[in-house]
XYZ file of C-alpha atoms in Angstrom:
407
model
C -180.160 -110.992 -100.219
C -179.667 -113.241 -103.225
C -177.604 -116.396 -102.972
C -174.912 -114.842 -105.185
C -174.657 -111.616 -103.217
C -171.845 -111.083 -100.737
C -172.363 -109.359 -97.381
C -169.193 -107.343 -98.001
C -170.052 -106.319 -101.548
C -168.702 -107.357 -104.928
C -165.022 -108.035 -105.296
C -163.193 -105.177 -107.066
C -162.216 -105.768 -110.673
C -158.556 -106.702 -111.193
C -156.269 -103.880 -112.237
C -154.600 -103.695 -115.641
C -151.244 -101.912 -115.301
C -148.532 -101.080 -117.806
C -145.137 -101.243 -116.077
C -142.800 -98.683 -117.664
C -139.229 -99.956 -117.293
C -135.862 -98.935 -118.701
C -134.741 -102.508 -119.445
C -136.340 -105.767 -118.474
C -135.763 -108.377 -117.151
C -132.315 -107.610 -115.681
C -130.246 -110.042 -113.578
C -129.682 -107.679 -110.646
C -133.228 -106.234 -110.577
C -135.184 -109.179 -109.258
C -137.285 -106.788 -107.185
C -139.131 -105.763 -110.357
C -139.963 -109.237 -111.624
C -140.826 -110.341 -108.085
C -143.224 -107.419 -107.744
C -144.869 -108.259 -111.070
C -145.405 -111.856 -109.994
C -146.830 -110.723 -106.645
C -149.263 -108.361 -108.363
C -150.325 -111.130 -110.725
C -150.957 -113.449 -107.801
C -153.483 -110.873 -106.625
C -155.274 -111.310 -109.958
C -154.013 -108.164 -111.697
C -152.921 -108.059 -115.320
C -149.421 -106.628 -115.556
C -147.940 -105.661 -118.924
C -144.148 -105.048 -118.822
C -142.964 -102.343 -121.241
C -139.257 -101.634 -121.828
C -138.023 -98.287 -123.113
C -134.773 -99.808 -124.353
C -133.875 -103.023 -126.100
C -132.246 -105.424 -123.660
C -131.318 -109.033 -124.162
C -128.731 -109.445 -121.426
C -128.653 -111.927 -118.562
C -131.538 -112.340 -116.179
C -132.582 -114.777 -113.468
C -133.603 -118.164 -114.924
C -137.118 -117.811 -113.549
C -137.451 -114.471 -115.389
C -136.664 -115.880 -118.844
C -140.373 -116.313 -119.758
C -140.895 -112.588 -119.155
C -138.557 -111.705 -122.026
C -141.039 -112.875 -124.639
C -143.982 -110.987 -123.139
C -142.178 -107.676 -122.622
C -143.307 -104.984 -125.053
C -140.690 -102.549 -126.344
C -140.792 -98.906 -127.321
C -138.978 -99.552 -130.600
C -141.788 -101.849 -131.742
C -144.517 -99.208 -131.449
C -145.396 -97.249 -134.588
C -144.469 -93.580 -134.296
C -147.080 -92.667 -136.903
C -149.901 -94.408 -135.063
C -148.727 -92.885 -131.800
C -148.752 -89.394 -133.343
C -152.289 -89.936 -134.618
C -153.352 -91.175 -131.173
C -151.844 -88.115 -129.490
C -153.548 -85.775 -131.970
C -156.894 -87.395 -131.086
C -156.356 -86.439 -127.426
C -155.541 -82.701 -127.517
C -156.322 -81.997 -123.860
C -154.123 -84.856 -122.719
C -151.382 -83.806 -125.099
C -151.522 -80.259 -123.759
C -151.109 -81.570 -120.186
C -148.205 -83.750 -121.283
C -146.569 -80.751 -122.980
C -146.835 -78.710 -119.789
C -145.075 -81.447 -117.858
C -142.472 -81.973 -120.599
C -141.582 -78.276 -120.544
C -141.312 -78.184 -116.744
C -138.910 -81.115 -116.511
C -135.300 -80.623 -117.653
C -133.890 -84.155 -117.767
C -135.141 -85.024 -121.249
C -135.691 -83.004 -124.393
C -139.408 -82.199 -124.444
C -139.898 -83.351 -128.027
C -138.148 -86.685 -127.411
C -140.114 -87.225 -124.208
C -143.430 -86.527 -125.911
C -142.663 -88.872 -128.810
C -141.859 -91.708 -126.411
C -144.826 -90.871 -124.194
C -147.229 -91.006 -127.139
C -146.060 -94.513 -127.979
C -146.425 -95.623 -124.359
C -149.887 -94.022 -124.159
C -151.007 -95.793 -127.333
C -149.736 -99.126 -126.017
C -151.467 -98.667 -122.666
C -154.791 -98.006 -124.382
C -154.329 -100.895 -126.823
C -153.593 -103.218 -123.899
C -156.638 -102.053 -121.982
C -154.554 -100.686 -119.107
C -155.951 -98.106 -116.716
C -152.747 -97.260 -114.844
C -149.064 -96.718 -115.612
C -146.396 -97.620 -113.058
C -142.664 -96.899 -113.450
C -139.625 -98.156 -111.599
C -136.968 -95.492 -110.919
C -137.438 -91.726 -110.849
C -135.599 -91.257 -114.118
C -136.632 -91.380 -117.783
C -139.112 -94.126 -116.943
C -141.097 -91.998 -114.512
C -141.032 -88.950 -116.786
C -142.299 -91.038 -119.692
C -145.021 -92.658 -117.575
C -146.245 -89.296 -116.286
C -146.430 -87.768 -119.768
C -148.000 -90.898 -121.274
C -150.634 -91.057 -118.547
C -151.507 -87.426 -119.237
C -151.971 -88.112 -122.957
C -154.101 -91.211 -122.402
C -156.060 -89.811 -119.471
C -154.842 -92.524 -117.073
C -153.466 -92.525 -113.535
C -149.772 -93.109 -112.919
C -147.246 -93.868 -110.210
C -143.557 -94.538 -109.780
C -141.253 -95.996 -107.163
C -137.835 -94.616 -106.270
C -134.899 -96.835 -105.389
C -131.472 -95.329 -104.763
C -129.262 -93.894 -107.481
C -132.281 -92.231 -109.076
C -133.065 -90.402 -105.831
C -129.734 -89.803 -104.096
C -127.274 -89.925 -106.977
C -127.352 -87.489 -109.905
C -131.075 -86.949 -110.450
C -133.343 -84.706 -112.456
C -136.643 -82.964 -111.781
C -137.593 -84.917 -108.671
C -139.874 -82.208 -107.232
C -141.660 -81.893 -110.588
C -142.131 -85.645 -110.921
C -143.277 -86.028 -107.319
C -145.894 -83.336 -107.817
C -147.059 -84.740 -111.176
C -147.633 -88.424 -110.345
C -150.908 -89.555 -108.795
C -149.057 -91.584 -106.172
C -145.367 -92.198 -105.459
C -143.902 -95.180 -103.637
C -140.849 -94.992 -101.360
C -138.871 -98.027 -100.255
C -138.442 -96.801 -96.676
C -139.565 -94.134 -94.222
C -136.482 -91.950 -94.744
C -137.119 -91.804 -98.485
C -140.785 -90.961 -97.939
C -139.795 -88.098 -95.646
C -137.277 -86.835 -98.209
C -140.031 -86.879 -100.842
C -142.276 -84.796 -98.577
C -139.501 -82.247 -98.076
C -139.040 -81.929 -101.837
C -142.769 -81.797 -102.650
C -144.967 -81.160 -99.597
C -148.177 -82.123 -101.416
C -146.868 -85.431 -102.766
C -149.093 -88.479 -102.293
C -146.477 -90.953 -101.017
C -146.724 -94.487 -99.656
C -143.992 -96.693 -98.225
C -143.874 -100.012 -100.089
C -140.658 -101.833 -99.337
C -139.564 -104.280 -102.015
C -140.603 -107.559 -100.423
C -139.363 -111.130 -100.468
C -141.004 -114.530 -100.744
C -140.724 -116.172 -97.300
C -141.793 -119.479 -98.809
C -138.710 -119.494 -101.003
C -136.144 -118.027 -98.612
C -136.378 -120.222 -95.527
C -134.065 -121.003 -92.593
C -131.924 -124.110 -92.460
C -133.220 -127.023 -90.435
C -129.644 -127.700 -89.308
C -128.568 -125.728 -86.247
C -124.921 -125.808 -87.375
C -123.634 -123.210 -89.860
C -120.788 -123.371 -92.356
C -118.845 -120.893 -90.197
C -118.682 -118.259 -92.963
C -120.287 -114.853 -93.453
C -122.247 -113.906 -96.549
C -122.292 -110.557 -98.359
C -124.455 -109.963 -101.428
C -124.366 -106.968 -103.724
C -122.877 -105.535 -106.876
C -119.207 -104.652 -106.706
C -119.795 -100.918 -106.591
C -118.939 -98.100 -104.207
C -122.166 -97.976 -102.190
C -121.819 -101.593 -101.050
C -118.891 -100.610 -98.826
C -116.554 -103.520 -99.542
C -113.342 -101.541 -98.836
C -114.700 -100.774 -95.360
C -115.467 -104.476 -94.898
C -111.906 -105.389 -95.871
C -110.460 -102.835 -93.452
C -112.665 -104.192 -90.682
C -111.597 -107.776 -91.367
C -107.942 -106.743 -91.401
C -108.348 -105.265 -87.912
C -109.379 -108.628 -86.488
C -106.742 -111.093 -85.263
C -106.067 -113.740 -87.896
C -107.329 -116.516 -85.638
C -110.640 -114.672 -85.106
C -111.092 -113.451 -88.660
C -114.047 -115.104 -90.410
C -114.134 -116.094 -94.051
C -116.523 -113.958 -96.098
C -118.132 -115.019 -99.368
C -119.128 -112.145 -101.644
C -121.850 -112.728 -104.231
C -122.036 -110.221 -107.080
C -120.207 -108.716 -109.998
C -119.596 -105.185 -111.132
C -117.158 -102.511 -112.280
C -114.991 -102.620 -109.143
C -114.269 -106.346 -109.349
C -110.567 -106.206 -110.241
C -109.940 -103.282 -107.909
C -111.559 -105.085 -104.980
C -109.762 -108.350 -105.650
C -106.449 -106.517 -105.602
C -107.443 -104.620 -102.455
C -108.233 -107.915 -100.706
C -104.752 -109.178 -101.577
C -103.076 -105.911 -100.565
C -104.754 -105.990 -97.145
C -103.691 -109.577 -96.499
C -107.164 -111.050 -96.895
C -106.488 -113.379 -99.785
C -107.467 -116.399 -97.711
C -110.436 -114.774 -96.009
C -112.397 -113.098 -98.807
C -113.859 -115.168 -101.621
C -115.468 -113.598 -104.682
C -118.144 -115.980 -105.926
C -119.339 -113.798 -108.806
C -122.950 -113.452 -109.880
C -125.207 -116.177 -108.554
C -128.852 -116.884 -109.396
C -131.401 -116.276 -106.683
C -131.957 -120.040 -106.533
C -128.367 -120.415 -105.271
C -128.985 -117.794 -102.570
C -132.159 -119.557 -101.423
C -130.358 -122.914 -101.311
C -126.963 -121.940 -99.873
C -127.776 -118.776 -97.915
C -129.334 -120.461 -94.860
C -126.113 -122.371 -94.210
C -124.102 -119.250 -93.391
C -123.240 -118.041 -89.926
C -124.526 -114.554 -90.635
C -124.972 -111.771 -93.159
C -122.969 -108.558 -93.428
C -124.170 -105.398 -95.196
C -121.520 -102.666 -94.783
C -123.182 -100.190 -97.161
C -121.970 -96.582 -97.345
C -122.949 -93.219 -98.809
C -121.090 -92.611 -102.071
C -119.141 -89.504 -102.923
C -122.028 -88.373 -105.171
C -124.524 -89.113 -102.317
C -125.834 -92.301 -103.939
C -126.770 -94.960 -101.397
C -128.757 -98.123 -100.971
C -132.246 -97.472 -99.683
C -133.989 -100.829 -99.376
C -131.664 -103.707 -100.312
C -133.601 -106.887 -101.031
C -130.630 -109.049 -100.009
C -130.954 -107.908 -96.389
C -134.627 -108.903 -96.305
C -133.794 -112.255 -97.900
C -131.234 -112.777 -95.138
C -133.901 -112.016 -92.543
C -136.258 -114.544 -94.127
C -133.470 -117.158 -94.137
C -132.928 -116.686 -90.411
C -129.446 -115.150 -90.592
C -128.224 -112.740 -87.917
C -127.291 -109.484 -89.635
C -124.687 -106.772 -89.252
C -125.781 -103.776 -91.322
C -125.039 -100.085 -91.676
C -127.429 -97.725 -89.937
C -128.600 -96.326 -93.249
C -131.981 -95.712 -94.895
C -134.214 -98.815 -94.935
C -131.735 -100.926 -93.002
C -132.683 -98.927 -89.922
C -136.141 -100.489 -90.317
C -135.049 -103.986 -91.367
C -132.493 -104.678 -88.629
C -133.116 -104.224 -84.915
C -131.456 -105.583 -81.742
C -133.666 -108.685 -81.817
C -132.159 -109.883 -85.096
C -128.831 -108.146 -85.590
C -126.665 -105.130 -85.008
C -126.195 -101.739 -86.684
C -122.887 -100.055 -87.443
C -122.138 -96.524 -88.525
C -121.653 -96.332 -92.315
C -117.976 -96.206 -93.218
C -116.727 -96.922 -89.679
C -114.345 -99.879 -90.017
C -113.721 -100.084 -86.270
C -117.437 -100.271 -85.503
C -117.840 -102.898 -88.213
C -114.923 -104.963 -86.874
C -116.495 -104.990 -83.401
C -119.851 -106.049 -84.847
C -118.303 -108.861 -86.895
C -116.479 -110.102 -83.793
C -119.821 -110.060 -81.960
C -121.544 -111.951 -84.769
C -118.910 -114.666 -85.051
C -118.819 -115.038 -81.273
C -122.485 -115.991 -80.985
C -123.338 -119.420 -79.683
C -125.492 -121.672 -81.824
C -128.499 -120.990 -79.610
C -127.978 -117.226 -79.755
C -127.613 -117.310 -83.527
C -130.834 -119.304 -83.893
C -132.745 -116.954 -81.598
C -131.641 -113.914 -83.581
C -132.456 -115.677 -86.835
C -135.923 -116.683 -85.670
C -136.688 -113.102 -84.613
C -135.447 -111.807 -87.946
C -137.665 -114.188 -89.880
C -140.709 -113.168 -87.862
C -139.821 -109.530 -88.568
C -139.676 -110.285 -92.303
C -142.954 -112.215 -92.232
C -144.703 -109.356 -90.471
C -143.345 -106.494 -92.557
C -141.387 -107.332 -95.699
C -143.235 -109.862 -97.834
C -144.103 -109.555 -101.503
C -147.754 -110.100 -100.625
C -147.701 -107.064 -98.326
C -146.009 -104.958 -100.981
C -148.580 -105.958 -103.613
C -151.419 -105.157 -101.218
C -150.006 -101.654 -100.580
C -149.561 -101.044 -104.309
C -153.090 -102.249 -105.051
C -154.762 -100.154 -102.359
C -152.921 -96.989 -103.402
C -153.744 -97.397 -107.100
C -157.393 -98.141 -106.398
C -157.567 -95.052 -104.188
C -156.191 -92.664 -106.818
C -158.412 -94.160 -109.492
C -161.463 -93.718 -107.278
C -160.447 -90.117 -106.617
C -160.020 -89.521 -110.352
C -163.483 -90.920 -111.030
C -165.037 -88.389 -108.613
C -163.565 -85.368 -110.353
């Protein structure tokens, strides 16, 4: 064996992946930028590609990603058409997919896909990966067909359980599909029995979200999430109103959204004006700094009227990493994130159950709270890190590329 040889063989070449995104970077979608950074730490080259033009707010640490994000509007339609014409077999496969799906007009989908395919080849990418099972996944699938590349997508929530299009077709057409929790993976298998699915929960950085060194808390509860129906804030308010005033904790809500004025008025109408505090949107740096000081975390998420629901909320895993005891709905991924060693489940939409759980949480002694928090952090370290997510993504993509090479 030569001095340069390794007993376990040569290290695999880094992957080059085009991430197909609707808009990027977005303030409330830190799970995408975090995933990109985690994949890059593994040595992979990740090229973010946005289907739409977006210049809205994002996390401060994501600002540098704005300049490097490629955009559909900047890709020549003429050059893309020439590229597609040079790959007739791939274009025929893309047309078959475009005609099977119903969410987008086939011609519009193929035009966008040709531009994405051209960009992927120009960037030297060998794989396309999309977030959300919507236009992004359809475009990635068609583009991969044109360019002769492998592709994948990850589902999240509204794209799977809200109004959705062509899920069985997309599941059957991608080389590998990622689910954020076991329930979602099982739902994918019911829709498309032959789907190649892996569970890759959106992870957190345990080196950034760490417990407080001070055993004392600020005596308040923390809730994080957009002010939308699936976050269950009306149920939280009803639960708080059921508690005696002298046992009712203060709750700080981080997030903004379309229900802001409605929820503020509801808090007043239910007599919670002094107990519920709307802090608005906060950067993730604020959560990492202030989060560990709270007494606990509450996640009263519900199933919406259109069946939309949270599937793998990052905020819950950040709370675990910060050592906060958690009260969470028994729903989707939260069934995996929270267990009796680190928190308590409640039935979604059950204000009485939630009130009992909040009373339990606020009645914990300092020692009990620390024990639950320590168990929760160990749970996060073992199962929900960004490094683990990136490793799952990498292994799955390498596997499908190896299988493609053998055909």
